[in-house]
C-alpha positions as MATLAB code, in Angstrom:
seq = 'XXXXXXXXXXXXXXXXXXXXXXXXXXXXXXXXXXXXXXXXXXXXXXXXXXXXXXXXXXXXXXXXXXXXXXXXXXXXXXXXXXXXXXXXXXXXXXXXXXXXXXXXXXXXXXXXXXXXXXXXXXXXXXXXXXXXXXXXXXXXXXXXXXXXXXXXXXXXXXXXXXXXXXXXXXXXXXXXXXXXXXXXXXXXXXXXXXXXXXXXXXXXXXXXXXXXXXXXXXXXXXXXXXXXXXXXXXXXXXXXXXXXXXXXXXXXXXXXXXXXXXXXXXXXXXXXXXXXXXXXXXXXXXXXXXXXXXXXXXXXXXXXXXXXXXXXXXXXXXXXXXXXXXXXXXXXXXXXXXXXXXXXXXXXXXXXXXXXXXXXXXXXXXXXXXXXXXXXXXXXXXXXXXXXXXXXXXXXXXXXXXXXXXXXXXXXXXXXXXXXXXXXXXXXXXXXXXXXXXXXXXXXXXXXXXXXXXXXXXXXXXXXXXXXXXXXXXXXXXXXXXXXXXXXXXXXXXXXXXXXXXXXXXXXXXXXXXXXXXXXXXXXXXXXXXXXXXX';
ca = [
     -53.789  -73.028  -39.410;
     -56.510  -70.569  -38.408;
     -56.691  -72.002  -34.895;
     -52.881  -72.086  -34.608;
     -52.489  -68.375  -35.460;
     -55.290  -67.316  -33.133;
     -53.811  -69.370  -30.278;
     -50.412  -67.738  -30.881;
     -52.091  -64.325  -30.739;
     -53.830  -65.199  -27.454;
     -50.612  -66.612  -26.007;
     -48.689  -63.414  -26.769;
     -51.422  -61.294  -25.233;
     -51.752  -63.439  -22.109;
     -47.970  -63.563  -21.770;
     -47.876  -59.796  -21.663;
     -50.687  -59.578  -19.096;
     -49.597  -62.464  -16.873;
     -45.942  -61.511  -16.681;
     -46.374  -57.748  -16.461;
     -45.855  -57.818  -12.713;
     -42.768  -60.015  -13.014;
     -41.035  -57.519  -15.296;
     -41.059  -59.900  -18.277;
     -43.482  -57.723  -20.315;
     -44.132  -57.585  -24.049;
     -41.499  -54.852  -24.225;
     -38.934  -57.265  -22.791;
     -39.929  -59.762  -25.514;
     -39.275  -57.031  -28.086;
     -35.807  -56.623  -26.572;
     -35.198  -60.376  -26.829;
     -36.317  -60.432  -30.475;
     -34.006  -57.492  -31.245;
     -31.149  -59.390  -29.647;
     -32.080  -62.405  -31.817;
     -32.375  -60.413  -35.100;
     -29.271  -61.962  -36.604;
     -30.625  -65.499  -36.165;
     -34.047  -64.476  -37.511;
     -32.416  -62.961  -40.602;
     -30.351  -66.114  -41.179;
     -33.538  -68.207  -40.932;
     -35.211  -65.946  -43.504;
     -32.248  -66.311  -45.890;
     -32.550  -70.066  -45.477;
     -36.239  -69.958  -46.523;
     -35.379  -67.759  -49.503;
     -32.652  -70.152  -50.623;
     -35.260  -72.905  -50.682;
     -37.523  -70.734  -52.879;
     -34.576  -70.043  -55.198;
     -34.046  -73.765  -55.568;
     -37.729  -74.101  -56.468;
     -37.215  -71.481  -59.232;
     -34.181  -73.349  -60.526;
     -36.087  -76.609  -60.502;
     -39.042  -75.017  -62.362;
     -36.713  -73.543  -64.984;
     -35.248  -76.988  -65.594;
     -38.471  -78.854  -66.280;
     -41.515  -76.681  -65.558;
     -43.902  -74.851  -67.840;
     -43.770  -71.097  -68.262;
     -46.693  -70.747  -65.847;
     -44.897  -72.911  -63.264;
     -41.746  -70.816  -63.671;
     -43.919  -67.669  -63.378;
     -45.509  -68.993  -60.174;
     -42.049  -69.901  -58.753;
     -40.760  -66.365  -59.446;
     -43.907  -64.887  -57.922;
     -43.453  -67.041  -54.822;
     -39.836  -65.849  -54.542;
     -41.065  -62.263  -55.003;
     -43.508  -62.783  -52.122;
     -40.631  -64.084  -49.985;
     -38.620  -60.904  -50.618;
     -41.618  -58.521  -50.670;
     -41.313  -57.526  -46.993;
     -37.637  -58.447  -46.662;
     -35.660  -56.660  -49.370;
     -37.067  -54.340  -52.061;
     -34.315  -54.713  -54.688;
     -34.494  -58.496  -54.715;
     -38.306  -58.502  -54.680;
     -38.382  -56.119  -57.641;
     -35.764  -58.178  -59.499;
     -37.759  -61.412  -59.270;
     -41.032  -59.625  -60.022;
     -39.447  -58.347  -63.248;
     -38.586  -61.948  -64.113;
     -42.233  -62.918  -63.597;
     -43.374  -59.889  -65.662;
     -41.094  -60.928  -68.554;
     -42.624  -64.397  -68.512;
     -46.137  -62.905  -68.490;
     -45.231  -60.866  -71.590;
     -43.707  -63.943  -73.248;
     -46.911  -65.865  -72.554;
     -48.896  -62.849  -73.808;
     -51.223  -63.298  -70.809;
     -52.874  -59.919  -70.104;
     -54.290  -61.173  -66.786;
     -50.822  -62.175  -65.560;
     -49.347  -58.930  -66.862;
     -51.988  -57.005  -64.913;
     -51.223  -59.067  -61.805;
     -47.498  -58.303  -62.006;
     -48.177  -54.577  -62.502;
     -50.384  -54.545  -59.391;
     -47.646  -56.274  -57.412;
     -45.074  -53.906  -58.916;
     -47.132  -50.936  -57.780;
     -47.351  -52.493  -54.306;
     -43.581  -53.009  -54.038;
     -42.887  -49.490  -55.358;
     -45.152  -48.118  -52.625;
     -43.241  -50.169  -50.045;
     -40.005  -48.586  -51.311;
     -41.473  -45.065  -51.161;
     -41.521  -44.562  -54.944;
     -45.017  -43.043  -55.045;
     -44.921  -41.461  -58.506;
     -43.718  -44.703  -60.071;
     -46.348  -46.635  -58.117;
     -49.166  -44.381  -59.393;
     -47.890  -44.569  -62.969;
     -47.717  -48.361  -62.789;
     -51.178  -48.890  -61.285;
     -52.718  -46.524  -63.886;
     -51.286  -48.638  -66.682;
     -53.270  -51.706  -65.571;
     -56.177  -52.656  -67.840;
     -58.800  -53.521  -65.216;
     -61.168  -55.248  -67.632;
     -58.443  -57.880  -68.211;
     -58.383  -58.871  -64.522;
     -60.298  -61.551  -62.626;
     -62.186  -60.608  -59.457;
     -59.317  -61.488  -57.152;
     -56.915  -59.252  -59.057;
     -59.541  -56.526  -59.324;
     -59.679  -56.491  -55.527;
     -55.884  -56.253  -55.386;
     -55.974  -53.464  -57.985;
     -58.391  -51.292  -56.021;
     -56.851  -52.113  -52.646;
     -53.340  -51.239  -53.903;
     -54.656  -48.040  -55.446;
     -56.358  -47.149  -52.136;
     -53.134  -47.829  -50.288;
     -51.320  -45.514  -52.756;
     -53.579  -42.612  -51.789;
     -53.310  -43.347  -48.056;
     -49.511  -43.673  -48.174;
     -49.044  -40.437  -50.112;
     -51.391  -38.670  -47.675;
     -49.372  -39.935  -44.686;
     -46.036  -39.182  -46.319;
     -46.914  -35.623  -47.461;
     -48.846  -34.915  -44.234;
     -50.289  -31.737  -45.768;
     -53.772  -30.833  -44.530;
     -54.562  -29.068  -47.845;
     -54.414  -32.338  -49.770;
     -54.831  -35.001  -47.090;
     -58.635  -35.195  -47.037;
     -58.803  -35.473  -50.828;
     -56.274  -38.327  -50.823;
     -58.127  -40.123  -48.007;
     -61.503  -39.779  -49.766;
     -60.011  -41.245  -52.960;
     -58.537  -44.071  -50.927;
     -61.889  -44.842  -49.269;
     -63.610  -44.808  -52.671;
     -61.142  -47.422  -53.987;
     -61.663  -49.585  -50.865;
     -65.412  -49.539  -51.509;
     -64.714  -50.651  -55.081;
     -62.425  -53.406  -53.843;
     -65.102  -54.723  -51.464;
     -67.381  -55.391  -54.448;
     -65.148  -58.292  -55.554;
     -64.755  -60.254  -52.285;
     -66.849  -61.799  -49.541;
     -67.100  -59.252  -46.718;
     -66.196  -61.939  -44.122;
     -63.203  -63.237  -46.079;
     -59.700  -62.229  -45.020;
     -59.424  -59.683  -47.829;
     -62.938  -58.419  -47.139;
     -62.216  -57.831  -43.440;
     -58.858  -56.207  -44.236;
     -60.443  -53.707  -46.656;
     -63.478  -53.086  -44.425;
     -61.290  -52.559  -41.346;
     -59.076  -50.070  -43.180;
     -62.092  -48.231  -44.617;
     -63.651  -47.742  -41.165;
     -60.294  -46.785  -39.676;
     -59.829  -44.025  -42.293;
     -63.422  -42.891  -41.717;
     -62.593  -42.769  -37.954;
     -65.319  -45.266  -37.089;
     -63.135  -46.519  -34.260;
     -65.449  -49.051  -32.614;
     -66.513  -50.564  -35.929;
     -62.916  -50.714  -37.163;
     -61.757  -52.314  -33.888;
     -64.480  -54.952  -34.077;
     -63.522  -55.829  -37.666;
     -59.794  -56.117  -36.944;
     -60.425  -58.309  -33.895;
     -62.685  -60.512  -36.063;
     -59.971  -60.646  -38.733;
     -57.426  -61.813  -36.126;
     -59.804  -64.337  -34.652;
     -61.368  -65.851  -37.789;
     -58.389  -66.119  -40.122;
     -54.919  -67.622  -40.164;
     -52.991  -64.491  -41.077;
     -49.515  -64.402  -42.559;
     -46.867  -62.590  -40.444;
     -47.199  -59.552  -42.741;
     -50.987  -59.365  -42.333;
     -50.734  -60.094  -38.598;
     -48.465  -57.035  -38.313;
     -50.993  -54.943  -40.279;
     -53.897  -56.032  -38.027;
     -52.108  -55.452  -34.712;
     -50.591  -52.133  -35.843;
     -54.039  -50.959  -36.947;
     -55.573  -51.963  -33.608;
     -52.787  -50.088  -31.838;
     -53.630  -46.956  -33.845;
     -57.344  -47.303  -33.011;
     -56.685  -47.750  -29.278;
     -54.362  -44.750  -29.333;
     -57.086  -42.618  -30.937;
     -59.662  -43.742  -28.334;
     -57.353  -42.914  -25.443;
     -56.565  -46.506  -24.460;
     -52.838  -45.978  -24.570;
     -51.835  -49.063  -22.609;
     -53.583  -51.312  -25.141;
     -52.141  -49.255  -27.985;
     -48.600  -49.942  -26.781;
     -49.364  -53.638  -26.241;
     -50.647  -54.114  -29.794;
     -47.693  -52.148  -31.166;
     -45.391  -54.454  -29.208;
     -47.206  -57.506  -30.637;
     -46.752  -56.153  -34.153;
     -43.073  -55.396  -33.523;
     -42.487  -58.882  -32.081;
     -44.062  -60.478  -35.170;
     -42.049  -58.261  -37.545;
     -38.757  -58.961  -35.763;
     -39.398  -62.678  -35.385;
     -40.255  -63.065  -39.096;
     -37.577  -60.640  -40.419;
     -40.145  -58.248  -41.891;
     -37.878  -55.311  -42.728;
     -40.621  -53.143  -44.291;
     -42.356  -52.262  -41.042;
     -43.664  -49.310  -39.049;
     -44.470  -50.976  -35.702;
     -41.024  -50.673  -34.136;
     -40.700  -47.034  -35.220;
     -44.122  -46.165  -33.768;
     -43.322  -48.087  -30.580;
     -40.140  -46.023  -30.255;
     -42.204  -42.824  -30.574;
     -44.586  -43.994  -27.819;
     -41.733  -44.954  -25.498;
     -40.045  -41.619  -26.183;
     -43.214  -39.853  -25.009;
     -43.147  -42.011  -21.858;
     -39.613  -40.846  -21.115;
     -38.006  -44.194  -22.011;
     -35.415  -42.334  -24.069;
     -32.664  -44.945  -24.188;
     -35.016  -47.726  -25.259;
     -36.800  -45.450  -27.749;
     -33.481  -44.432  -29.278;
     -32.449  -48.074  -29.522;
     -35.723  -49.100  -31.217;
     -35.728  -46.256  -33.722;
     -32.155  -47.064  -34.736;
     -33.126  -50.697  -35.323;
     -36.110  -49.468  -37.386;
     -33.750  -47.223  -39.393;
     -31.410  -50.176  -39.994;
     -34.372  -52.238  -41.254;
     -35.537  -49.405  -43.537;
     -32.025  -49.059  -45.000;
     -31.744  -52.829  -45.426;
     -35.088  -52.971  -47.227;
     -34.337  -49.721  -49.100;
     -37.617  -48.127  -48.056;
     -36.870  -44.492  -48.850;
     -39.947  -42.955  -47.251;
     -39.517  -44.996  -44.058;
     -35.877  -43.969  -43.899;
     -36.791  -40.309  -44.372;
     -39.536  -40.487  -41.757;
     -37.211  -42.094  -39.221;
     -34.386  -39.682  -40.060;
     -36.788  -36.825  -39.315;
     -37.670  -38.084  -35.814;
     -34.237  -39.452  -34.874;
     -32.686  -36.003  -34.159;
     -35.705  -35.151  -31.992;
     -35.211  -38.336  -29.971;
     -31.486  -37.749  -29.741;
     -32.091  -34.157  -28.617;
     -34.518  -35.399  -25.982;
     -32.004  -38.014  -24.886;
     -29.253  -35.389  -24.804;
     -31.491  -33.059  -22.813;
     -32.278  -35.847  -20.367;
     -28.586  -36.685  -20.154;
     -27.769  -33.050  -19.451;
     -30.576  -32.944  -16.911;
     -29.237  -36.117  -15.300;
     -25.744  -34.601  -15.309;
     -27.120  -31.452  -13.710;
     -28.928  -33.545  -11.107;
     -25.730  -35.490  -10.600;
     -23.796  -32.241  -10.158;
     -26.363  -31.058   -7.621;
     -26.145  -34.411   -5.883;
     -22.347  -34.154   -5.817;
     -22.567  -30.622   -4.390;
     -25.053  -31.772   -1.753;
     -22.891  -34.773   -1.011;
     -19.810  -32.547   -0.728;
     -21.744  -30.194    1.565;
     -22.962  -33.134    3.597;
     -19.388  -34.439    3.729;
     -18.092  -31.060    4.965;
     -20.854  -30.871    7.583;
     -20.135  -34.481    8.563;
     -16.422  -33.708    8.853;
     -17.186  -30.655   10.999;
     -19.410  -32.739   13.263;
     -16.837  -35.514   13.296;
     -14.217  -32.926   14.246;
     -16.435  -31.659   17.049;
     -17.192  -35.201   18.185;
     -13.506  -36.143   17.941;
     -12.569  -33.063   19.946;
     -15.196  -33.871   22.563;
     -14.030  -37.478   22.687;
     -10.449  -36.290   22.993;
     -11.429  -33.915   25.799;
     -13.471  -36.645   27.400;
     -10.541  -39.051   27.100;
      -8.212  -36.444   28.567;
     -10.706  -35.828   31.368;
     -10.927  -39.583   31.997;
      -7.143  -39.799   32.092;
      -6.969  -36.806   34.447;
      -9.686  -38.330   36.600;
      -7.836  -41.644   36.546;
      -4.611  -39.909   37.582;
      -6.457  -38.041   40.314;
      -8.005  -41.307   41.477;
      -4.575  -42.923   41.490;
      -3.187  -39.962   43.444;
      -6.113  -40.128   45.831;
      -5.585  -43.853   46.263;
      -1.894  -43.224   46.790;
      -2.696  -40.467   49.239;
      -5.154  -42.736   51.024;
      -2.511  -45.439   51.235;
       0.015  -42.860   52.429;
      -2.441  -41.556   55.016;
      -3.219  -45.095   56.157;
       0.509  -45.827   56.294;
       1.215  -42.569   58.122;
      -1.607  -43.265   60.547;
      -0.274  -46.774   61.215;
       3.251  -45.445   61.668;
       1.948  -42.723   63.954;
      -0.026  -45.191   66.092;
       2.821  -47.688   66.337;
       5.420  -45.058   67.181;
       3.121  -43.266   69.657;
       2.728  -46.607   71.397;
       6.489  -47.115   71.183;
       7.333  -43.691   72.633;
       4.665  -43.937   75.344;
       6.172  -47.229   76.383;
       9.731  -45.853   76.189;
       8.749  -42.712   78.097;
       6.941  -44.746   80.728;
       9.989  -46.977   81.189;
      12.270  -43.923   81.418;
      10.010  -42.232   83.976;
       9.875  -45.504   85.936;
      13.652  -45.763   85.980;
      13.950  -42.069   86.993;
      11.460  -42.624   89.815;
      13.306  -45.690   91.034;
      16.629  -43.801   90.846;
      15.152  -40.822   92.738;
      13.609  -43.022   95.440;
      16.796  -45.007   96.032;
      18.939  -41.874   96.011;
      16.688  -40.121   98.591;
      16.727  -43.240  100.753;
      20.504  -43.467  100.693;
      20.851  -39.725  101.441;
      18.558  -40.073  104.481;
      20.509  -43.057  105.764;
      23.718  -41.230  105.083;
      25.158  -43.828  102.767;
      26.766  -41.726  100.042;
      28.955  -44.558   98.765;
      25.832  -46.574   97.854;
      24.395  -43.580   95.961;
      27.336  -43.797   93.593;
      26.727  -47.488   93.101;
      23.059  -46.825   92.257;
      23.936  -44.139   89.720;
      26.561  -46.325   88.127;
      23.957  -49.058   87.499;
      22.384  -46.849   84.765;
      24.337  -46.581   81.404;
      23.256  -43.944   78.852;
      24.945  -45.941   76.107;
      23.007  -49.071   76.974;
      19.774  -47.114   77.262;
      20.367  -45.562   73.818;
      21.135  -49.003   72.369;
      17.928  -50.339   73.898;
      16.078  -47.340   72.448;
      17.512  -48.050   68.962;
      16.630  -51.735   69.283;
      13.034  -50.899   70.149;
      12.933  -48.383   67.254;
      14.297  -51.032   64.895;
      11.737  -53.604   66.024;
       8.832  -51.222   65.492;
      10.173  -50.042   62.094;
      10.728  -53.567   60.740;
       7.274  -54.523   61.880;
       5.988  -51.672   59.729;
       8.410  -52.290   56.812;
       9.446  -55.952   56.993;
      11.053  -55.890   53.507;
      12.935  -52.627   54.053;
      16.436  -54.118   54.168;
      15.898  -56.223   51.003;
      14.301  -53.362   49.125;
      17.033  -50.985   50.282;
      19.775  -53.369   49.123;
      18.058  -53.763   45.732;
      19.064  -50.142   45.049;
      22.754  -51.059   45.087;
      25.106  -53.263   43.131;
      25.824  -56.736   44.611;
      29.117  -55.684   46.240;
      27.584  -52.597   47.850;
      24.678  -54.206   49.655;
      24.392  -53.418   53.415;
      24.995  -56.308   55.858;
      23.681  -56.087   59.443;
      25.868  -57.500   62.229;
      24.706  -60.382   64.314;
      22.467  -59.218   67.133;
      21.497  -56.011   65.294;
      18.287  -55.291   63.460;
      19.464  -52.136   61.680;
      22.829  -50.412   61.553;
      23.387  -46.637   61.610;
      23.277  -46.298   57.788;
      20.007  -48.229   57.534;
      18.584  -46.336   60.517;
      19.278  -42.955   58.862;
      17.242  -43.997   55.809;
      14.607  -45.691   57.982;
      14.049  -42.293   59.591;
      14.026  -40.755   56.067;
      11.305  -43.243   55.072;
       9.275  -42.228   58.148;
       9.460  -38.615   56.998;
      12.201  -37.458   59.362;
      14.471  -35.975   56.717;
      16.054  -33.038   58.589;
      19.712  -33.882   59.223;
      19.759  -32.083   62.607;
      16.820  -34.086   63.944;
      18.351  -37.333   62.680;
      21.719  -36.427   64.274;
      20.119  -35.648   67.660;
      18.120  -38.910   67.620;
      21.096  -41.084   66.648;
      23.545  -39.108   68.851;
      25.892  -38.386   65.952;
      26.999  -35.191   64.237;
      25.108  -33.526   61.407;
      28.132  -33.899   59.144;
      28.178  -37.613   59.840;
      24.502  -37.880   58.783;
      25.259  -35.908   55.603;
      28.311  -38.011   54.888;
      26.357  -41.274   55.227;
      23.596  -40.019   52.909;
      26.009  -38.722   50.273;
      28.220  -41.807   50.289;
      25.331  -44.280   49.998;
      23.624  -42.282   47.273;
      26.825  -42.182   45.202;
      27.100  -45.985   45.347;
      23.465  -46.578   44.390;
      22.258  -47.649   40.964;
      19.655  -44.878   41.208;
      21.658  -41.712   41.915;
      19.193  -39.387   40.206;
      16.121  -40.495   42.149;
      17.588  -42.316   45.148;
      15.401  -40.492   47.702;
      12.180  -41.183   45.741;
      13.135  -44.889   45.562;
      13.476  -44.877   49.362;
      10.034  -43.350   49.695;
       8.629  -45.950   47.266;
       9.415  -48.777   49.705;
       6.042  -50.050   50.882;
       4.994  -51.375   54.207;
       4.371  -54.796   52.676;
       6.277  -55.911   49.581;
];
């Protein structure tokens, strides 16, 4: 059993060290044990039911001493679990001791009664009870318990009153009783080490006390209650020597043991809450102290309840202050975020405006490029038209000059030879109408070379029954020729009339009549100009 307890102690310590970096620390084990409190309590009730059955069995067939021992065992089961029940069964044992008229057993029950009264915070009653014990009626083991319990009475009242005027006197009396207790046990026994460790702790011999408690843990198989005492004491020593990390670890070990074994009369979890509160772990500290308060109320430990009730408002105030501070920080964060949002929106607005302007500029540039391309195409088209028609008119002019020269030469020849009748024949060979028709034919050829799809595109502007049909042998008729000239940029009616040898009114009439029959009356002229050289 000794080896088993020590190995468990080492395992818990190593678990805390090994897993510290993985986040699964001793504190997280405390959290798990708190979450499992209900199951631990049910397990404890199950053990107590077994002890009750042992009492019932002893009452059926056992001796008074056996019944006494069974009640005492049940008392021990309730001693750290529930005060009222522990006291009830201790009273049963005390009645049996009186019935047996055994002064040693009566002294033993009074010592245990004093112990349980101390655990419940009933200090006056505890002192009165321990004073009524006749020490000369006790064996050595009970004498140790007598002095140790009396020492604990002085230490507990000193801690509870926490008054510097009386504290030292109480502590000195407690140390004196520990020295008396040590006279009745082996110094290396479990009880000897417990008393010696406490004595050195109260005398503030930290290194000596630490060494004794570590020896006590290592050499003896301690009950869960004593294991909690040893680890809590080591935590206190480490805290006093400035080794706070170790202090918290040993407090956590004590709290784990108390929670796992349903020890309701405890101080480890409360003290751990105080340490965590100092570290700023307010939520966890508040949670732990409330669990400790629940345990104190369950056990009915009045002094523990009062002590916790005194620190709980402080923790809650600290938590409230931190909450208010967090809320203030949150408000500041919201304000900064709102400011950042406004600034972001302003910048987004500026960026959006710039993008919009850039997009508009791109569109304008695109339109300008399209216009430039259109202008380039128009210039190319105009240049081609100009070149083709310059060639056409040079050729026509050359032919006309050639015909005029031939006519002049023949006329002069006939005048010199005095053949006037032949002059008339020569003149009559030339027909202005035929020449004009030839001129129009040449014009039509050149135009249709430039705009081969003109007739089809022109007819597409009219309904089916209004499409223009060219007579056989013609390339363009007068109507088409008027708008061919319009497409070439000759849009003045007078110029068109002179070229086609028709009246201005006739040109106007043709234009008006065709436009009225078109499917595109509103933009007929622009549709004409949209006809491209190559469809």
